PDB file with SEQRES, HELIX, SHEET and CRYST1 records, atoms N, CA, C and O in Angstrom:
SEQRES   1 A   81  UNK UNK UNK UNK UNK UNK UNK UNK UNK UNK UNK UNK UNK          
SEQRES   2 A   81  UNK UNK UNK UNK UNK UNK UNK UNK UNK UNK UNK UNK UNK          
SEQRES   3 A   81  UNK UNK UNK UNK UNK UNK UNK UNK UNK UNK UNK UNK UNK          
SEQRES   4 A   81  UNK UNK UNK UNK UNK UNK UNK UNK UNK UNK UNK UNK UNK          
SEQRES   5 A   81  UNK UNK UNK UNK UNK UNK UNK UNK UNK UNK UNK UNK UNK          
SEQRES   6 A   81  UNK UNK UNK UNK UNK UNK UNK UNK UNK UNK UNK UNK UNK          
SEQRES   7 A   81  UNK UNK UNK                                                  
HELIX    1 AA1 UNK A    5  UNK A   21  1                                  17    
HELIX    2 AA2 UNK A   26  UNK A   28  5                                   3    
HELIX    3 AA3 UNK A   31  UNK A   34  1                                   4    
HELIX    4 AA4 UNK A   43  UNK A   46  5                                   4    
HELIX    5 AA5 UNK A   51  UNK A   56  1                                   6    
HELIX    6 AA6 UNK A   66  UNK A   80  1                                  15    
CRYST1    1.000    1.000    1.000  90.00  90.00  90.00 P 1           1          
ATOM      1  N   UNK A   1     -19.574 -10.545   1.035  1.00  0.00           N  
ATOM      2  CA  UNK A   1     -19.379 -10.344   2.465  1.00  0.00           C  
ATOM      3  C   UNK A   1     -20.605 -10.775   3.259  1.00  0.00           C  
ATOM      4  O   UNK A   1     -20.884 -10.366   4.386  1.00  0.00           O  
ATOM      5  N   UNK A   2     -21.442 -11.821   2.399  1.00  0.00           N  
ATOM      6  CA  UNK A   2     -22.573 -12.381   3.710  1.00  0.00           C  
ATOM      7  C   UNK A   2     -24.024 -11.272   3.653  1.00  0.00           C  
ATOM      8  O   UNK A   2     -24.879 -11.263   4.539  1.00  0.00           O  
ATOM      9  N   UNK A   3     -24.052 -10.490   2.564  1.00  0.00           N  
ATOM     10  CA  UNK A   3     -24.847  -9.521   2.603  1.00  0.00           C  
ATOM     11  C   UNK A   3     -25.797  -9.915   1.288  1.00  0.00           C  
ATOM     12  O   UNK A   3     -25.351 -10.311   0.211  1.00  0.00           O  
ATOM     13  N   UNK A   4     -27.218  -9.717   1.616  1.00  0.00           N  
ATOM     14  CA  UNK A   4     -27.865 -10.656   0.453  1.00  0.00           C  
ATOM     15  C   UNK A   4     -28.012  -9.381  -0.603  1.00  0.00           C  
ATOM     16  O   UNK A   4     -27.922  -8.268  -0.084  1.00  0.00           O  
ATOM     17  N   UNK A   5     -28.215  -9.437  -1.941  1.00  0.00           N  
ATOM     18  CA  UNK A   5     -27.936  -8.845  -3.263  1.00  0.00           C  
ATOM     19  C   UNK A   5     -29.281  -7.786  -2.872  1.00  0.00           C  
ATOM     20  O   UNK A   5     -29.002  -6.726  -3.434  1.00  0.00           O  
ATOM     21  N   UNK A   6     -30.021  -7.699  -2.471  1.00  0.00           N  
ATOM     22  CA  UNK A   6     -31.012  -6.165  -2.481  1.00  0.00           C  
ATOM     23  C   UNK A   6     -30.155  -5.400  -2.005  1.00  0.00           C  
ATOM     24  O   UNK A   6     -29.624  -4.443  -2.569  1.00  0.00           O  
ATOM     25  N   UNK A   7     -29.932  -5.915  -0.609  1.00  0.00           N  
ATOM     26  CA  UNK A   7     -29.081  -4.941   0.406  1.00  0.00           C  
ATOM     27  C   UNK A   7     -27.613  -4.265   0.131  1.00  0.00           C  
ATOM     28  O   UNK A   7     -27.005  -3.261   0.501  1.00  0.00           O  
ATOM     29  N   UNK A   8     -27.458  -5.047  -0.469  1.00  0.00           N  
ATOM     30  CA  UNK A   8     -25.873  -4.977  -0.865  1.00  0.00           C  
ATOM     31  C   UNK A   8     -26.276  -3.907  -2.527  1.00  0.00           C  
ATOM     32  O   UNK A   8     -25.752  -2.829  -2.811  1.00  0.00           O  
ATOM     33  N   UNK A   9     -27.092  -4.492  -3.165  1.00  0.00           N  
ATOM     34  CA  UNK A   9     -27.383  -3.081  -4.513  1.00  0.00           C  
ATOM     35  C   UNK A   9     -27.650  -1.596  -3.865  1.00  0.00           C  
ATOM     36  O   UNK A   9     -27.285  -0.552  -4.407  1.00  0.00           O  
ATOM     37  N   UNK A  10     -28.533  -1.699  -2.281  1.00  0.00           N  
ATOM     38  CA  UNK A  10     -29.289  -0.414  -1.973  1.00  0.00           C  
ATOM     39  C   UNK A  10     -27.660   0.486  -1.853  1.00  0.00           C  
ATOM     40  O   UNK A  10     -27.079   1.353  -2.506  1.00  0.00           O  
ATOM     41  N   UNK A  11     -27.377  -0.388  -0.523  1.00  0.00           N  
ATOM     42  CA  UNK A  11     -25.863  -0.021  -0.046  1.00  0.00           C  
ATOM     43  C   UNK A  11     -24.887   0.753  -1.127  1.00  0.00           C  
ATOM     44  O   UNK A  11     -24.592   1.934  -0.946  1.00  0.00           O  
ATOM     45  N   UNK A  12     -24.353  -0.072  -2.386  1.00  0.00           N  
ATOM     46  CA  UNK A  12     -23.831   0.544  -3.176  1.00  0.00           C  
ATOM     47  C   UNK A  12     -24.359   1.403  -4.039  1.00  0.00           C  
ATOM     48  O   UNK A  12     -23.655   1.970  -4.874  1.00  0.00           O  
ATOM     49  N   UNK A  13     -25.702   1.607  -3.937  1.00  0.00           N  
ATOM     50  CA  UNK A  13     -26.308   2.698  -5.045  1.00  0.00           C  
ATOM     51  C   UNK A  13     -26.124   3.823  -4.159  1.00  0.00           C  
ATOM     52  O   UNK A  13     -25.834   4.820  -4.820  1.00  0.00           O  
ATOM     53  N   UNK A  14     -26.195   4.107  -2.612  1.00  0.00           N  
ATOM     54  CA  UNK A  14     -26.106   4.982  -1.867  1.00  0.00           C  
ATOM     55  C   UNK A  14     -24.437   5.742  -1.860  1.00  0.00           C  
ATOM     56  O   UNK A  14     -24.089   6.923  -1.855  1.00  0.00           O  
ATOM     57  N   UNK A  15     -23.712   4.534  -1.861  1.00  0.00           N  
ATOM     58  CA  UNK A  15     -22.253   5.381  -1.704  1.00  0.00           C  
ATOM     59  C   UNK A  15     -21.936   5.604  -3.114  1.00  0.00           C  
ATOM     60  O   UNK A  15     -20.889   6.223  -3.306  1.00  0.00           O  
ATOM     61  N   UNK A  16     -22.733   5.169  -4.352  1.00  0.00           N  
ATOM     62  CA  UNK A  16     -22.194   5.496  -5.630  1.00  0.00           C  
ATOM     63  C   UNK A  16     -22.951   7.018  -5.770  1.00  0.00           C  
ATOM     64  O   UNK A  16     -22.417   7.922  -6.413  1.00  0.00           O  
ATOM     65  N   UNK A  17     -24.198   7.175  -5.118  1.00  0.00           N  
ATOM     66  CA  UNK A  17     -24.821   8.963  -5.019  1.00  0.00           C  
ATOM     67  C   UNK A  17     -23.714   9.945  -4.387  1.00  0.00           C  
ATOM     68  O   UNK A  17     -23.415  11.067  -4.796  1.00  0.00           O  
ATOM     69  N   UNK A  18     -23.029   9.053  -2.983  1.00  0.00           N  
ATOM     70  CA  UNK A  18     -22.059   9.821  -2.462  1.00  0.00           C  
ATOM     71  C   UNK A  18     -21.056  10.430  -3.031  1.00  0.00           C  
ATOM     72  O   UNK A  18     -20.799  11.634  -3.049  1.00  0.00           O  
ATOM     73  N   UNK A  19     -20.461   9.486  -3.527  1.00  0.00           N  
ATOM     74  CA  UNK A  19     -19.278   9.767  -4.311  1.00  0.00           C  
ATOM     75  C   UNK A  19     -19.465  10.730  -5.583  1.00  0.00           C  
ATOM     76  O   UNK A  19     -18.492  11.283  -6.095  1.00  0.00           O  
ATOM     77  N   UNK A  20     -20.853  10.910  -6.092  1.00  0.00           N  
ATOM     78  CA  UNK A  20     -21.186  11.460  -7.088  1.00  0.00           C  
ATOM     79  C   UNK A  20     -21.085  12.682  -6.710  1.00  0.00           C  
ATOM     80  O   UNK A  20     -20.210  13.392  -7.206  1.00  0.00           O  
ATOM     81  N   UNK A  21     -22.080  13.238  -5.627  1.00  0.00           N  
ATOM     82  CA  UNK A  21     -22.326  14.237  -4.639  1.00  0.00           C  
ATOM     83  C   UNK A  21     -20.615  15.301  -4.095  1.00  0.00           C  
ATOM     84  O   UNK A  21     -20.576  16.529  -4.018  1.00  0.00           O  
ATOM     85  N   UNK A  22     -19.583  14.468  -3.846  1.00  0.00           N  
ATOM     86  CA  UNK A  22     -18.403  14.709  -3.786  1.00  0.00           C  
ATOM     87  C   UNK A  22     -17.521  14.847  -4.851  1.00  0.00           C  
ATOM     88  O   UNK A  22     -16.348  15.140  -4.619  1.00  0.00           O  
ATOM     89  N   UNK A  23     -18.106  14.601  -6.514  1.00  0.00           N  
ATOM     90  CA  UNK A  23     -17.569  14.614  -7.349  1.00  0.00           C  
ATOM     91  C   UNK A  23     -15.915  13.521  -7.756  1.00  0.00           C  
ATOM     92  O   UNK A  23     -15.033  13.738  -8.587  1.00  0.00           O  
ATOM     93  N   UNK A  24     -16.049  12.584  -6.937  1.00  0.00           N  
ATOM     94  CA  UNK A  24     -14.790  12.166  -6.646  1.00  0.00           C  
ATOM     95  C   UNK A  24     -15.102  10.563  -7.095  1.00  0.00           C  
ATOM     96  O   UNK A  24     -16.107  10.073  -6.579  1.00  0.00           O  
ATOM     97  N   UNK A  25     -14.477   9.877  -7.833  1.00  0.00           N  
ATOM     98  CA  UNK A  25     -14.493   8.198  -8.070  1.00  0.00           C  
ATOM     99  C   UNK A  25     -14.442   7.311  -6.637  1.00  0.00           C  
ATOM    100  O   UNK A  25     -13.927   7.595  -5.555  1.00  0.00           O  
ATOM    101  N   UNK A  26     -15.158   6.172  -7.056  1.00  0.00           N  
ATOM    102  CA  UNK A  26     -15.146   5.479  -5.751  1.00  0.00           C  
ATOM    103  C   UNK A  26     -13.625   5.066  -4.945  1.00  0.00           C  
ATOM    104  O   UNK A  26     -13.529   4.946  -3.723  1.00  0.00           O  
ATOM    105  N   UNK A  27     -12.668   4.912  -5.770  1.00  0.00           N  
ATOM    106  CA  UNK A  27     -11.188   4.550  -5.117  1.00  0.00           C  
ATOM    107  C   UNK A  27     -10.886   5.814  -4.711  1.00  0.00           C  
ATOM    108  O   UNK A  27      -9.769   5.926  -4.205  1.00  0.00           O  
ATOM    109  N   UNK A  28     -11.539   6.783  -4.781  1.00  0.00           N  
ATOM    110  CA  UNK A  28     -10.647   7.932  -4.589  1.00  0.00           C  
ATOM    111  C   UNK A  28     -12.340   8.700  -2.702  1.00  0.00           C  
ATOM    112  O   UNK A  28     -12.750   9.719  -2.146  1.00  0.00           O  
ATOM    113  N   UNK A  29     -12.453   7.673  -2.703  1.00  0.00           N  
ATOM    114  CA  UNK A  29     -13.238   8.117  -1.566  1.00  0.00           C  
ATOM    115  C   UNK A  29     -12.782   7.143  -0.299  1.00  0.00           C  
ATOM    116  O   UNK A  29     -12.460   5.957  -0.368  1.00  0.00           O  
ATOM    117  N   UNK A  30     -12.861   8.124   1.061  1.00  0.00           N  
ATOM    118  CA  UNK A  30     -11.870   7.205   1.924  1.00  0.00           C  
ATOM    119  C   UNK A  30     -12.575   6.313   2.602  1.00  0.00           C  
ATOM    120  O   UNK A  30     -13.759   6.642   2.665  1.00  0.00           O  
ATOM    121  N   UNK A  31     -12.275   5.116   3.241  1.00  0.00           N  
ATOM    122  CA  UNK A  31     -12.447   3.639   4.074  1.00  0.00           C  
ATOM    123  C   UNK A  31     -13.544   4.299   4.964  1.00  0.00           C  
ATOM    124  O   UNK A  31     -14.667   3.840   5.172  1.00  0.00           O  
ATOM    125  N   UNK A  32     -12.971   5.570   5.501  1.00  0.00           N  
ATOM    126  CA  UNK A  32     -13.915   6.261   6.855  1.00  0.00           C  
ATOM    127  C   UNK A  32     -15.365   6.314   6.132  1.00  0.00           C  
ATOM    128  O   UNK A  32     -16.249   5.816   6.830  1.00  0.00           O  
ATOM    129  N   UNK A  33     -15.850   6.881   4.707  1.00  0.00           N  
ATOM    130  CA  UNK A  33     -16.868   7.040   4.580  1.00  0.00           C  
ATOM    131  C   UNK A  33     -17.637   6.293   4.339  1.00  0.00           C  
ATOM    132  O   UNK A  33     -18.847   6.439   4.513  1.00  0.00           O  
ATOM    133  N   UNK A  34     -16.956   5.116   3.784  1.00  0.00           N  
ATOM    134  CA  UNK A  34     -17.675   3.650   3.012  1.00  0.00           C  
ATOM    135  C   UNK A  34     -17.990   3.256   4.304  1.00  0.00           C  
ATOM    136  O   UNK A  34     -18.711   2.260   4.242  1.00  0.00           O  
ATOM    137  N   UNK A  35     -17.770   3.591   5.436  1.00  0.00           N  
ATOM    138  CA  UNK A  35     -17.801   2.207   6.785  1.00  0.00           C  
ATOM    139  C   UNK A  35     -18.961   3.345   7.552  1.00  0.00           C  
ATOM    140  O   UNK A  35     -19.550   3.072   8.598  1.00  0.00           O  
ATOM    141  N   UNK A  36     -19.143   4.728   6.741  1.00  0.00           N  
ATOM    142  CA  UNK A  36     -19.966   5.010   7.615  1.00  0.00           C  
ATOM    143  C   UNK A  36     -22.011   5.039   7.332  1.00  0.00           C  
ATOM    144  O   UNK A  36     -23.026   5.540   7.817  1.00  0.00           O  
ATOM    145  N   UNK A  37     -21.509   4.008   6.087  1.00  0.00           N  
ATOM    146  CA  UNK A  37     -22.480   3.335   5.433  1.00  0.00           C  
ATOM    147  C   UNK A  37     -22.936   2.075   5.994  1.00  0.00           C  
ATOM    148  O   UNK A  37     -24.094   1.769   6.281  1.00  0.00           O  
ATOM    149  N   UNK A  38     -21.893   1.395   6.112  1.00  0.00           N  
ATOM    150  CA  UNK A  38     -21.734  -0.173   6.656  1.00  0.00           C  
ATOM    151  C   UNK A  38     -20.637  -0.654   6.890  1.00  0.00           C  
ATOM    152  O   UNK A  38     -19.744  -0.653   6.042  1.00  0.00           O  
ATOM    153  N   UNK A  39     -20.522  -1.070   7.881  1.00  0.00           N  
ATOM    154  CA  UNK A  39     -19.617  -1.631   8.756  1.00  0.00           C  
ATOM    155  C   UNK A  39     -19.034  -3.488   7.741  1.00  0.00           C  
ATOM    156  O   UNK A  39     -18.126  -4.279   7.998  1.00  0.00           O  
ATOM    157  N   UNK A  40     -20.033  -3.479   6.703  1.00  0.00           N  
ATOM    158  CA  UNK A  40     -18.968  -4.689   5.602  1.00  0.00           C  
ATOM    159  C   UNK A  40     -17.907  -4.329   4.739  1.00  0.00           C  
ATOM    160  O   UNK A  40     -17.009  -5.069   4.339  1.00  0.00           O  
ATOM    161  N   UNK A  41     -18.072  -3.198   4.500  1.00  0.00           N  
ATOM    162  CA  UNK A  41     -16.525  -2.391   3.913  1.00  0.00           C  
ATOM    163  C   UNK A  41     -15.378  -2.509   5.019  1.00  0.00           C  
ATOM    164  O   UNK A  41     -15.162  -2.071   6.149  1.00  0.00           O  
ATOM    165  N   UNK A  42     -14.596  -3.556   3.835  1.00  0.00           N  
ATOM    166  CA  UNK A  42     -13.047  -3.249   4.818  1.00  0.00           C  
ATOM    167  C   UNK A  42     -11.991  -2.986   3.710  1.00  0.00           C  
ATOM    168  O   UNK A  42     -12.265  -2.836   2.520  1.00  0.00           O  
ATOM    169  N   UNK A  43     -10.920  -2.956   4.179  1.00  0.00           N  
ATOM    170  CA  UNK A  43      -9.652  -2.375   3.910  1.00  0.00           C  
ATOM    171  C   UNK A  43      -9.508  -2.757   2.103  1.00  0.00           C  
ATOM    172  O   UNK A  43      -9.145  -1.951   1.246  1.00  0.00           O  
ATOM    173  N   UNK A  44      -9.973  -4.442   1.836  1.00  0.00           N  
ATOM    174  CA  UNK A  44      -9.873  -4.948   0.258  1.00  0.00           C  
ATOM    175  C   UNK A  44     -10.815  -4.378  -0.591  1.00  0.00           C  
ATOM    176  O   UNK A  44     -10.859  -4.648  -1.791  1.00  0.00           O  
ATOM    177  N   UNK A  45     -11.583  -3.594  -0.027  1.00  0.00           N  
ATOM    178  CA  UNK A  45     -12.419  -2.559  -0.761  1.00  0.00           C  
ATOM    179  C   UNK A  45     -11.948  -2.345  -2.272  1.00  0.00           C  
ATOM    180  O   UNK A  45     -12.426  -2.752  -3.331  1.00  0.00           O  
ATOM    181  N   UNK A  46     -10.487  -1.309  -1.887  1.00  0.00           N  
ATOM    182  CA  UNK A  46      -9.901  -1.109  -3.022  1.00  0.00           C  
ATOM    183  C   UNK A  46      -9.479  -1.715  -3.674  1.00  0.00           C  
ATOM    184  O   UNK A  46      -9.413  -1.052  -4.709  1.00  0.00           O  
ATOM    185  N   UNK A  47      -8.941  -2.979  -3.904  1.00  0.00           N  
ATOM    186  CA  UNK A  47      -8.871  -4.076  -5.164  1.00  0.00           C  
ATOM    187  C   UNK A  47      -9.587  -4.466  -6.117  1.00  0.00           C  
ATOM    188  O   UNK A  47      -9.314  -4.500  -7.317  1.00  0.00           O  
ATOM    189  N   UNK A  48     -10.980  -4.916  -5.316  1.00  0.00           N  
ATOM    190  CA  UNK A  48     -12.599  -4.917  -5.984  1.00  0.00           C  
ATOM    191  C   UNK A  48     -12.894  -3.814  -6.846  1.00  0.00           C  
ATOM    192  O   UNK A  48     -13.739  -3.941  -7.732  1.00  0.00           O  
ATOM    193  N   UNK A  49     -12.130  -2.491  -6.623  1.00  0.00           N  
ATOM    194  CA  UNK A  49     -12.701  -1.535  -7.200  1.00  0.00           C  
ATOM    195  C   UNK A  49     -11.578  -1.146  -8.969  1.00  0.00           C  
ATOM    196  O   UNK A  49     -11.821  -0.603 -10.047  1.00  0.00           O  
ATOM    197  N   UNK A  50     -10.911  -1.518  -8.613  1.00  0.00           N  
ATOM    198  CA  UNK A  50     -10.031  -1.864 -10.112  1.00  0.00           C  
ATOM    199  C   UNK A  50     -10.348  -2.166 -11.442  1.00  0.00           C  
ATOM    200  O   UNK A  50     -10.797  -3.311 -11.493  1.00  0.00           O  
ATOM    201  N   UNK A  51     -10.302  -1.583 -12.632  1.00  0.00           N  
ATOM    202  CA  UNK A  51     -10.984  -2.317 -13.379  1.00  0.00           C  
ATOM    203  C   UNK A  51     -10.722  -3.722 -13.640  1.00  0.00           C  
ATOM    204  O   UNK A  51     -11.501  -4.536 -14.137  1.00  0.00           O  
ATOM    205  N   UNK A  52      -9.465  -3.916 -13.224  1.00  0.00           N  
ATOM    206  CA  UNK A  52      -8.566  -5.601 -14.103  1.00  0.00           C  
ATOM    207  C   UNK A  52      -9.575  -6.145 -13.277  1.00  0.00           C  
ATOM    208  O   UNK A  52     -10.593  -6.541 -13.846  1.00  0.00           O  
ATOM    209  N   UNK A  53      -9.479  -6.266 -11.782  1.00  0.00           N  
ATOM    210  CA  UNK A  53     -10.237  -6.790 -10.832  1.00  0.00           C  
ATOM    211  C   UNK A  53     -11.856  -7.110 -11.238  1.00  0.00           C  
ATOM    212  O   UNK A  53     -12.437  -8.116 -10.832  1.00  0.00           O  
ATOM    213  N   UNK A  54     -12.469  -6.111 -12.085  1.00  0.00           N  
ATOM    214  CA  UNK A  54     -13.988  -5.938 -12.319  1.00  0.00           C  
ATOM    215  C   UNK A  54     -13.936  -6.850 -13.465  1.00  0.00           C  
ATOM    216  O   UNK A  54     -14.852  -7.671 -13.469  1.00  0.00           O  
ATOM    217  N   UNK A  55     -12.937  -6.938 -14.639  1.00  0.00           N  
ATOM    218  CA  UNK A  55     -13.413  -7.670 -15.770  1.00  0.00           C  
ATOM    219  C   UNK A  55     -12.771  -8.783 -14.997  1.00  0.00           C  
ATOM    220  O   UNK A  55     -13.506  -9.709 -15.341  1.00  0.00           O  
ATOM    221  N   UNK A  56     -11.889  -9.313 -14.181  1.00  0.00           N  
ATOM    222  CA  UNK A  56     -11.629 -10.696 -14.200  1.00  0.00           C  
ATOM    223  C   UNK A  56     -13.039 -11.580 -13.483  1.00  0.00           C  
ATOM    224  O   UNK A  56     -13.258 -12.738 -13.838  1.00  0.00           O  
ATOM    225  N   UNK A  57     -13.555 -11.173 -12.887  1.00  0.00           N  
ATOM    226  CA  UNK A  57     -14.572 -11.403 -12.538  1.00  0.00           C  
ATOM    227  C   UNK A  57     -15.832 -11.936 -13.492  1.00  0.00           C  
ATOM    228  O   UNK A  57     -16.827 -12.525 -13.068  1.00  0.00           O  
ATOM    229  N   UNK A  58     -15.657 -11.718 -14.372  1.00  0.00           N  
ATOM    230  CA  UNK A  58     -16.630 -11.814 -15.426  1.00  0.00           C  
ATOM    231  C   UNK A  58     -16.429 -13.357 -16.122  1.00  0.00           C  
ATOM    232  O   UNK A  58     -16.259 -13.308 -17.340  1.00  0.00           O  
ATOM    233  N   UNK A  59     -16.426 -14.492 -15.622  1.00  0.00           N  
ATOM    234  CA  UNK A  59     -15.970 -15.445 -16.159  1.00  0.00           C  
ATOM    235  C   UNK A  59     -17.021 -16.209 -17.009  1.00  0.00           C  
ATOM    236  O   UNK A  59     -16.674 -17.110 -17.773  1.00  0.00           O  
ATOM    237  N   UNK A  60     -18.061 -15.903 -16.887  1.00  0.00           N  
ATOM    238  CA  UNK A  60     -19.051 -16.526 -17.754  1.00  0.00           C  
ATOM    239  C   UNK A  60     -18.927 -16.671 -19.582  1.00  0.00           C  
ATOM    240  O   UNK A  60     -18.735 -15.552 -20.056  1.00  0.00           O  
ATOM    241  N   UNK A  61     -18.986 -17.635 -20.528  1.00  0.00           N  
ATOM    242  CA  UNK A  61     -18.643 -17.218 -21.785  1.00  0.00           C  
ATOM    243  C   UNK A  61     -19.162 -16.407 -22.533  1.00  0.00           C  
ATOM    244  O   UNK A  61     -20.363 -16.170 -22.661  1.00  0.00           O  
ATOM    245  N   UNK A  62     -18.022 -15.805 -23.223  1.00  0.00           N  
ATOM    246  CA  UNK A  62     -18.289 -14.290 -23.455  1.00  0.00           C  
ATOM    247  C   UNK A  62     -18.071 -13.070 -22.906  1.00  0.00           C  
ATOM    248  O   UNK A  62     -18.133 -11.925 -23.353  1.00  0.00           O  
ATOM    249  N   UNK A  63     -17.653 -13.796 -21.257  1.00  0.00           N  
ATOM    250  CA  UNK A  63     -17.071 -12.362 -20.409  1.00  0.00           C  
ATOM    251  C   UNK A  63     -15.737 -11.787 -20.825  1.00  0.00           C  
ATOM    252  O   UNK A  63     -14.954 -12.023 -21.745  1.00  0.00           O  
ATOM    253  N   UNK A  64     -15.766 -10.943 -19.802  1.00  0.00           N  
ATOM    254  CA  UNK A  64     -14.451  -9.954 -20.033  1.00  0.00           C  
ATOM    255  C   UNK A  64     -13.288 -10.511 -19.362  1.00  0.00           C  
ATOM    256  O   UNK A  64     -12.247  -9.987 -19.758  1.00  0.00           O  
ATOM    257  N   UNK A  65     -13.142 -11.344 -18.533  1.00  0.00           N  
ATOM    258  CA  UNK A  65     -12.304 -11.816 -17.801  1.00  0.00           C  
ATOM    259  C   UNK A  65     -11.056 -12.192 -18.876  1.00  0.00           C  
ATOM    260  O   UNK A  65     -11.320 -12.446 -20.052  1.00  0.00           O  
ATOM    261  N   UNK A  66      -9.757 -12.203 -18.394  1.00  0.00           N  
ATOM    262  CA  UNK A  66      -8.342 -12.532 -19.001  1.00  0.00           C  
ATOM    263  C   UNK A  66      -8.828 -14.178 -19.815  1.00  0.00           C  
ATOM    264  O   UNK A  66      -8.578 -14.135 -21.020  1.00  0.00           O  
ATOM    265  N   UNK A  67      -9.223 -15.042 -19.526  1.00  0.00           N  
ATOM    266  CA  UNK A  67      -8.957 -16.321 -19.614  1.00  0.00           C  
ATOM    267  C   UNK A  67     -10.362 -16.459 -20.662  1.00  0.00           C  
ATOM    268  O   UNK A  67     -10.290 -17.351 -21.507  1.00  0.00           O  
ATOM    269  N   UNK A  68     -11.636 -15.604 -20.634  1.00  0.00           N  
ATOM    270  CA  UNK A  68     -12.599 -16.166 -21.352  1.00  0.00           C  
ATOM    271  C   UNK A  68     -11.860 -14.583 -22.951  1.00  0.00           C  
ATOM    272  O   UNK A  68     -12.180 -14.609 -24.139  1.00  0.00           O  
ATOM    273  N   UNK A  69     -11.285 -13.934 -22.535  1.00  0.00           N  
ATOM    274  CA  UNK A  69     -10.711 -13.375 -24.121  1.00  0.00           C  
ATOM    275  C   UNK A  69     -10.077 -14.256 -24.917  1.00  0.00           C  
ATOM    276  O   UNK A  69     -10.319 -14.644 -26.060  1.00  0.00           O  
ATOM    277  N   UNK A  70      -9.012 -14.579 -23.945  1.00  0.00           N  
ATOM    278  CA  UNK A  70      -7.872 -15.620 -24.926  1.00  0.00           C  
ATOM    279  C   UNK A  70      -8.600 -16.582 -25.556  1.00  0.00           C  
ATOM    280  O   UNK A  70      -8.630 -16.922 -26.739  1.00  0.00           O  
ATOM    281  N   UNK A  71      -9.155 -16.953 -24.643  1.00  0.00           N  
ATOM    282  CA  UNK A  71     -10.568 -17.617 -25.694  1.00  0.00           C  
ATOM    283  C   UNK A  71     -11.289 -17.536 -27.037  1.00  0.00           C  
ATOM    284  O   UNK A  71     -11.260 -18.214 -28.064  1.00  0.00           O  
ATOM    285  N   UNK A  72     -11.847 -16.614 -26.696  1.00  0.00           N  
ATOM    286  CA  UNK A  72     -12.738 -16.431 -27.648  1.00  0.00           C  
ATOM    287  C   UNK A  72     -11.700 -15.601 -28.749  1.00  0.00           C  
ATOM    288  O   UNK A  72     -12.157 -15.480 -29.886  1.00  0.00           O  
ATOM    289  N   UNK A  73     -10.304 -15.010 -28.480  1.00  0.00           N  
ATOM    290  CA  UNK A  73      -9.298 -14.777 -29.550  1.00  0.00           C  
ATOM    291  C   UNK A  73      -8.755 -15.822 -30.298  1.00  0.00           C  
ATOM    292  O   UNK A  73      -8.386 -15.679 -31.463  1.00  0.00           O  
ATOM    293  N   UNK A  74      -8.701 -16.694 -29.776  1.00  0.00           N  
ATOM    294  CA  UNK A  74      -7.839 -18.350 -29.772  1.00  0.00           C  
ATOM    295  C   UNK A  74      -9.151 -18.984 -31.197  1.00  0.00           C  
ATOM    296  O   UNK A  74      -8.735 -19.748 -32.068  1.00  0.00           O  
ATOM    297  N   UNK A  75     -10.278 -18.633 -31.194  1.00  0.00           N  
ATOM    298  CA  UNK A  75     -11.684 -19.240 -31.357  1.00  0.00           C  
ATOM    299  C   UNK A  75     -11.557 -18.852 -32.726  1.00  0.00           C  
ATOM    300  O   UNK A  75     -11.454 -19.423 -33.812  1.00  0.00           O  
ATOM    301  N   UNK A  76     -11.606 -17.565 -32.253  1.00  0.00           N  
ATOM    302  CA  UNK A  76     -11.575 -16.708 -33.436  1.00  0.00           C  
ATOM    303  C   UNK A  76     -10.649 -16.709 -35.171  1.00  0.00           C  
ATOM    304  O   UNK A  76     -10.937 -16.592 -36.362  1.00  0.00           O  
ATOM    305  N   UNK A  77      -8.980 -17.002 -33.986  1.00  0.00           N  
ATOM    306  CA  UNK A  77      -8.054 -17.196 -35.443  1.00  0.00           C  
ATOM    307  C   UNK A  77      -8.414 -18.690 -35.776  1.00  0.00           C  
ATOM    308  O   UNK A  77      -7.692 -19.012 -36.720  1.00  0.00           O  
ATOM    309  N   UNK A  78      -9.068 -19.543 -35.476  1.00  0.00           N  
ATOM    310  CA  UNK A  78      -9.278 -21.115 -35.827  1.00  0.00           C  
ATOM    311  C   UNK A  78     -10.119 -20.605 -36.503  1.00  0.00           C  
ATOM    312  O   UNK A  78     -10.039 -21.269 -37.537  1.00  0.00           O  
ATOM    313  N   UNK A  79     -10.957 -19.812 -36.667  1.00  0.00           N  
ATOM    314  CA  UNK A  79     -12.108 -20.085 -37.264  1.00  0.00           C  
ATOM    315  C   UNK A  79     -11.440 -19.106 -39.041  1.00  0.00           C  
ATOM    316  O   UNK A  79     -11.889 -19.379 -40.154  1.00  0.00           O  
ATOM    317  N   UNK A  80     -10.329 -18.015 -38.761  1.00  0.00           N  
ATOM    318  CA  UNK A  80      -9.927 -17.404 -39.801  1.00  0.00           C  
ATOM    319  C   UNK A  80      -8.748 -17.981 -40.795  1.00  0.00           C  
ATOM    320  O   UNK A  80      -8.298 -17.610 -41.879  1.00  0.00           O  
ATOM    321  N   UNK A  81      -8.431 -19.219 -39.775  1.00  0.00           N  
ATOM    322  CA  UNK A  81      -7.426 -20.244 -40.906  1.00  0.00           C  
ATOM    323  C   UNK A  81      -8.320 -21.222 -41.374  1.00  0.00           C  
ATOM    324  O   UNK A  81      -7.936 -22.079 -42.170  1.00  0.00           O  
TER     325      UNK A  81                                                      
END                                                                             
């Protein structure tokens, strides 16, 4: 969202204390409180926060993402025939 990686780690280390503090997971904390952090939280918040969403993201080899498993599964039975 245009926010450079310090700011954006401080930001989420703060609402991840929050949420801690409230005992409650981050999807399960509402839009009102994330925005009363920063006004770059919007509504797609909750998608990002998914796990499928978190490993697809991971595309580097070796990640967790859907497309680098099949992979390295695919890799794997070649290498066991």
């Amino acid at each position: 969202k245009g926010l450079e990686f310090r700011k954006a780690h401080e930001l989420v280390g703060r609402v991840v204390a929050h949420a801690i503090a409230l005992g409650k997971p981050l999807e399960e904390i509402p839009i009102e409180d994330y925005r009363e952090f920063s006004s770059v939280f919007e509504d797609d918040l909750y998608a990002s926060l998914s796990l499928e969403s978190s490993l697809a993201t991971k595309q580097a080899i070796g990640g967790t993402s859907r497309e680098r498993v099949q992979e390295a599964l695919l890799n794997a039975r070649r290498e066991l025939d």
